[in-house]
Amino acid sequence: MLISGRGSNMAALLYASQAPDCPYEIVLVASNVPDAPGLVLAAAEGVPVFARAHTGMKRAEFDAVIDAELERRGAEFVALAGYMRLLSDGFVAKWAGRCLNIHPSLLPAHKGLDVHEAVLAAGETVTGCTVHLVTPALDDGPILGQVRVAVLPGDTAETLADRVHYAEHQLYPRVLADLVSAADSTAAWLERVRSLALALPEAE
Ligand code: GAR
C-alpha cells in the first residue's frame, strides 16, 4: 500500500484485513513522505514500512525503488491510499489491473485536488467517493465501486471531507476484498483446469 499522509484509508484497509475471513493481508506500507503520520500507525500495528523522499529523483527512478520494495515483500496488489504523487507509465503498466486508487469524488467528476471546495462551489447536493483501477491518466481508469454522500446545508470543505472519508473507509476494504477474491478464484479455477487437463489422456 502506498500513502503520503494521514493514512486513514490505510487504517481502514489494515483493520479490515484483521477479520478472519478477509482475503487480503497488508505486506507493506510505503510512502514518499518520510514523516507521513500513517507510517507511525502502520509500524505500531506491526506492518513493514518503507519511506523515502522522492525529492531529487526522477519519477521512474523513484517508482523503481518502490516497486523493488513491493516485490521484496511479495505484494500482489498495490492500493494507493492518499498517495499524492503521479506514478510513472512503467510502474502503471507493470501493475495494470492490480493497482487501485481511492478518490474523494464521484468520478469522473472532480479529478485532481481541492475536490470538496469544487463540489461546494458548484452548489452540488451529492458527492461521494470512488475506487478505480489505476491507468496512466490522473484519477482515471475503470471504476470498481462508488458511494454517494449527501452535501448538507452549511457544509464546509472540512465537514464534507470528514463525511466522504467515512464513506471511503467503508468502500475501500470491500472493493479490495472483492478484487482479491475474484483474482484468487480465477487463479484457483485456472489451476483446476490445468490439473484436469494434465489428467486427460493425450489427444489421438
Ligand atoms: C482521501 O480522501 C483520498 O480519497 C484522497 O486523499 C485522501 C487521503 O486521506 N486521494 C486523492 O485525492 C487521490 N487523488 P487518508 O490519508 O486519510 O487516507
GROMACS .gro file of C-alpha atoms and ligand atoms in nm:
model
  222
    1MET     CA    1   0.000   0.000   0.000
    2LEU     CA    2   0.125   0.350  -0.081
    3ILE     CA    3   0.043   0.657   0.127
    4SER     CA    4   0.155   1.018   0.150
    5GLY     CA    5  -0.028   1.150   0.456
    6ARG     CA    6  -0.264   1.078   0.741
    7GLY     CA    7  -0.337   0.723   0.631
    8SER     CA    8  -0.696   0.690   0.750
    9ASN     CA    9  -0.780   0.477   0.445
   10MET     CA   10  -0.470   0.273   0.515
   11ALA     CA   11  -0.602   0.219   0.869
   12ALA     CA   12  -0.941   0.112   0.733
   13LEU     CA   13  -0.776  -0.139   0.497
   14LEU     CA   14  -0.543  -0.261   0.769
   15TYR     CA   15  -0.809  -0.318   1.035
   16ALA     CA   16  -1.044  -0.480   0.783
   17SER     CA   17  -0.762  -0.720   0.696
   18GLN     CA   18  -0.764  -0.848   1.054
   19ALA     CA   19  -1.111  -1.001   1.011
   20PRO     CA   20  -1.072  -1.378   0.987
   21ASP     CA   21  -1.245  -1.401   0.650
   22CYS     CA   22  -1.058  -1.112   0.484
   23PRO     CA   23  -0.893  -1.236   0.163
   24TYR     CA   24  -0.600  -0.994   0.169
   25GLU     CA   25  -0.318  -0.902   0.405
   26ILE     CA   26  -0.110  -0.586   0.411
   27VAL     CA   27   0.253  -0.677   0.343
   28LEU     CA   28   0.396  -0.325   0.315
   29VAL     CA   29   0.305   0.040   0.371
   30ALA     CA   30   0.540   0.262   0.170
   31SER     CA   31   0.549   0.639   0.146
   32ASN     CA   32   0.717   0.915  -0.050
   33VAL     CA   33   0.678   1.134   0.262
   34PRO     CA   34   0.907   1.006   0.538
   35ASP     CA   35   0.708   1.178   0.817
   36ALA     CA   36   0.365   1.071   0.690
   37PRO     CA   37   0.158   1.011   1.007
   38GLY     CA   38   0.017   0.689   0.860
   39LEU     CA   39   0.360   0.525   0.874
   40VAL     CA   40   0.366   0.554   1.253
   41LEU     CA   41   0.036   0.371   1.286
   42ALA     CA   42   0.136   0.102   1.035
   43ALA     CA   43   0.463   0.038   1.218
   44ALA     CA   44   0.284   0.029   1.555
   45GLU     CA   45   0.050  -0.234   1.412
   46GLY     CA   46   0.346  -0.447   1.307
   47VAL     CA   47   0.320  -0.383   0.932
   48PRO     CA   48   0.652  -0.343   0.745
   49VAL     CA   49   0.700   0.019   0.641
   50PHE     CA   50   0.927   0.186   0.390
   51ALA     CA   51   0.980   0.560   0.348
   52ARG     CA   52   1.189   0.754   0.101
   53ALA     CA   53   1.153   1.118  -0.005
   54HIS     CA   54   1.107   1.144  -0.380
   55THR     CA   55   1.282   1.481  -0.399
   56GLY     CA   56   1.576   1.489  -0.638
   57MET     CA   57   1.484   1.160  -0.803
   58LYS     CA   58   1.337   1.108  -1.149
   59ARG     CA   59   0.982   0.972  -1.134
   60ALA     CA   60   1.069   0.636  -1.295
   61GLU     CA   61   1.377   0.601  -1.077
   62PHE     CA   62   1.176   0.660  -0.759
   63ASP     CA   63   0.899   0.425  -0.870
   64ALA     CA   64   1.158   0.152  -0.935
   65VAL     CA   65   1.267   0.182  -0.570
   66ILE     CA   66   0.906   0.146  -0.454
   67ASP     CA   67   0.850  -0.142  -0.695
   68ALA     CA   68   1.156  -0.325  -0.560
   69GLU     CA   69   1.019  -0.291  -0.205
   70LEU     CA   70   0.679  -0.421  -0.313
   71GLU     CA   71   0.843  -0.721  -0.480
   72ARG     CA   72   1.065  -0.784  -0.178
   73ARG     CA   73   0.755  -0.808   0.042
   74GLY     CA   74   0.568  -1.028  -0.206
   75ALA     CA   75   0.295  -0.776  -0.289
   76GLU     CA   76   0.039  -0.891  -0.544
   77PHE     CA   77  -0.174  -0.575  -0.547
   78VAL     CA   78  -0.095  -0.208  -0.487
   79ALA     CA   79  -0.356   0.003  -0.307
   80LEU     CA   80  -0.299   0.379  -0.330
   81ALA     CA   81  -0.442   0.532  -0.014
   82GLY     CA   82  -0.387   0.906  -0.030
   83TYR     CA   83  -0.070   0.861  -0.238
   84MET     CA   84  -0.042   1.212  -0.376
   85ARG     CA   85   0.211   1.152  -0.649
   86LEU     CA   86   0.167   1.058  -1.012
   87LEU     CA   87   0.309   0.717  -1.100
   88SER     CA   88   0.538   0.657  -1.396
   89ASP     CA   89   0.397   0.482  -1.703
   90GLY     CA   90   0.629   0.186  -1.644
   91PHE     CA   91   0.501   0.131  -1.289
   92VAL     CA   92   0.138   0.164  -1.401
   93ALA     CA   93   0.193  -0.081  -1.689
   94LYS     CA   94   0.361  -0.336  -1.465
   95TRP     CA   95   0.081  -0.331  -1.204
   96ALA     CA   96  -0.205  -0.290  -1.456
   97GLY     CA   97  -0.523  -0.445  -1.320
   98ARG     CA   98  -0.363  -0.484  -0.976
   99CYS     CA   99  -0.322  -0.121  -0.875
  100LEU     CA  100  -0.618   0.064  -0.719
  101ASN     CA  101  -0.677   0.421  -0.611
  102ILE     CA  102  -0.937   0.593  -0.397
  103HIS     CA  103  -1.054   0.942  -0.483
  104PRO     CA  104  -1.292   1.165  -0.284
  105SER     CA  105  -1.545   1.239  -0.558
  106LEU     CA  106  -1.793   1.060  -0.780
  107LEU     CA  107  -1.551   1.020  -1.071
  108PRO     CA  108  -1.536   1.119  -1.349
  109ALA     CA  109  -1.645   1.442  -1.174
  110HIS     CA  110  -1.382   1.647  -0.991
  111LYS     CA  111  -1.048   1.482  -1.062
  112GLY     CA  112  -0.735   1.622  -0.902
  113LEU     CA  113  -0.704   1.834  -0.588
  114ASP     CA  114  -0.941   2.056  -0.383
  115VAL     CA  115  -1.236   1.835  -0.465
  116HIS     CA  116  -1.463   1.934  -0.177
  117GLU     CA  117  -1.415   2.304  -0.246
  118ALA     CA  118  -1.511   2.241  -0.609
  119VAL     CA  119  -1.823   2.045  -0.509
  120LEU     CA  120  -1.935   2.327  -0.277
  121ALA     CA  121  -1.854   2.597  -0.532
  122ALA     CA  122  -2.064   2.415  -0.792
  123GLY     CA  123  -2.357   2.401  -0.549
  124GLU     CA  124  -2.386   2.023  -0.583
  125THR     CA  125  -2.607   1.837  -0.338
  126VAL     CA  126  -2.448   1.497  -0.380
  127THR     CA  127  -2.084   1.396  -0.384
  128GLY     CA  128  -1.909   1.074  -0.288
  129CYS     CA  129  -1.601   0.863  -0.336
  130THR     CA  130  -1.468   0.624  -0.597
  131VAL     CA  131  -1.229   0.328  -0.606
  132HIS     CA  132  -1.086   0.266  -0.951
  133LEU     CA  133  -0.809   0.080  -1.126
  134VAL     CA  134  -0.507   0.298  -1.198
  135THR     CA  135  -0.423   0.393  -1.555
  136PRO     CA  136  -0.164   0.650  -1.668
  137ALA     CA  137  -0.412   0.942  -1.658
  138LEU     CA  138  -0.478   1.110  -1.321
  139ASP     CA  139  -0.782   0.979  -1.126
  140ASP     CA  140  -0.892   0.785  -1.431
  141GLY     CA  141  -0.936   0.416  -1.507
  142PRO     CA  142  -1.218   0.162  -1.471
  143ILE     CA  143  -1.443   0.228  -1.172
  144LEU     CA  144  -1.468  -0.061  -0.925
  145GLY     CA  145  -1.701   0.097  -0.671
  146GLN     CA  146  -1.861   0.422  -0.558
  147VAL     CA  147  -2.051   0.551  -0.256
  148ARG     CA  148  -2.276   0.857  -0.273
  149VAL     CA  149  -2.259   1.115   0.008
  150ALA     CA  150  -2.508   1.397   0.068
  151VAL     CA  151  -2.386   1.756   0.079
  152LEU     CA  152  -2.561   1.927   0.372
  153PRO     CA  153  -2.659   2.293   0.403
  154GLY     CA  154  -2.378   2.470   0.587
  155ASP     CA  155  -2.115   2.214   0.491
  156THR     CA  156  -1.759   2.339   0.471
  157ALA     CA  157  -1.483   2.162   0.282
  158GLU     CA  158  -1.376   2.017   0.617
  159THR     CA  159  -1.716   1.879   0.726
  160LEU     CA  160  -1.771   1.738   0.379
  161ALA     CA  161  -1.424   1.582   0.373
  162ASP     CA  162  -1.497   1.412   0.706
  163ARG     CA  163  -1.823   1.262   0.578
  164VAL     CA  164  -1.662   1.148   0.250
  165HIS     CA  165  -1.372   0.996   0.446
  166TYR     CA  166  -1.621   0.793   0.647
  167ALA     CA  167  -1.771   0.660   0.323
  168GLU     CA  168  -1.423   0.589   0.185
  169HIS     CA  169  -1.344   0.375   0.487
  170GLN     CA  170  -1.649   0.159   0.418
  171LEU     CA  171  -1.589   0.135   0.043
  172TYR     CA  172  -1.217   0.067   0.004
  173PRO     CA  173  -1.182  -0.253   0.212
  174ARG     CA  174  -1.489  -0.401   0.043
  175VAL     CA  175  -1.366  -0.326  -0.310
  176LEU     CA  176  -1.014  -0.451  -0.241
  177ALA     CA  177  -1.150  -0.772  -0.088
  178ASP     CA  178  -1.377  -0.827  -0.390
  179LEU     CA  179  -1.092  -0.773  -0.635
  180VAL     CA  180  -0.854  -1.005  -0.448
  181SER     CA  181  -1.124  -1.272  -0.413
  182ALA     CA  182  -1.204  -1.253  -0.783
  183ALA     CA  183  -0.836  -1.288  -0.871
  184ASP     CA  184  -0.797  -1.578  -0.626
  185SER     CA  185  -1.094  -1.767  -0.763
  186THR     CA  186  -0.975  -1.709  -1.121
  187ALA     CA  187  -0.632  -1.841  -1.025
  188ALA     CA  188  -0.788  -2.141  -0.848
  189TRP     CA  189  -1.010  -2.210  -1.147
  190LEU     CA  190  -0.714  -2.193  -1.389
  191GLU     CA  191  -0.517  -2.426  -1.162
  192ARG     CA  192  -0.809  -2.671  -1.159
  193VAL     CA  193  -0.843  -2.663  -1.537
  194ARG     CA  194  -0.470  -2.713  -1.569
  195SER     CA  195  -0.476  -3.015  -1.335
  196LEU     CA  196  -0.775  -3.164  -1.517
  197ALA     CA  197  -0.606  -3.111  -1.849
  198LEU     CA  198  -0.294  -3.287  -1.720
  199ALA     CA  199  -0.505  -3.586  -1.619
  200LEU     CA  200  -0.669  -3.611  -1.961
  201PRO     CA  201  -0.536  -3.873  -2.199
  202GLU     CA  202  -0.327  -3.741  -2.485
  203ALA     CA  203  -0.535  -3.646  -2.788
  204GLU     CA  204  -0.509  -3.901  -3.075
  205GAR     C1  205  -0.853   1.054   0.074
  205GAR     O1  206  -0.968   1.132   0.084
  205GAR     C2  207  -0.833   1.007  -0.069
  205GAR     O2  208  -0.953   0.986  -0.137
  205GAR     C3  209  -0.756   1.122  -0.129
  205GAR     O3  210  -0.665   1.159  -0.028
  205GAR     C4  211  -0.727   1.137   0.098
  205GAR     C5  212  -0.627   1.064   0.184
  205GAR     O4  213  -0.672   1.054   0.316
  205GAR     N1  214  -0.692   1.083  -0.250
  205GAR     C6  215  -0.686   1.160  -0.359
  205GAR     O5  216  -0.730   1.273  -0.363
  205GAR     C7  217  -0.622   1.095  -0.480
  205GAR     N2  218  -0.646   1.172  -0.596
  205GAR     P1  219  -0.608   0.949   0.416
  205GAR     O6  220  -0.457   0.971   0.412
  205GAR     O7  221  -0.665   0.983   0.548
  205GAR     O8  222  -0.646   0.813   0.370
   0.00000   0.00000   0.00000
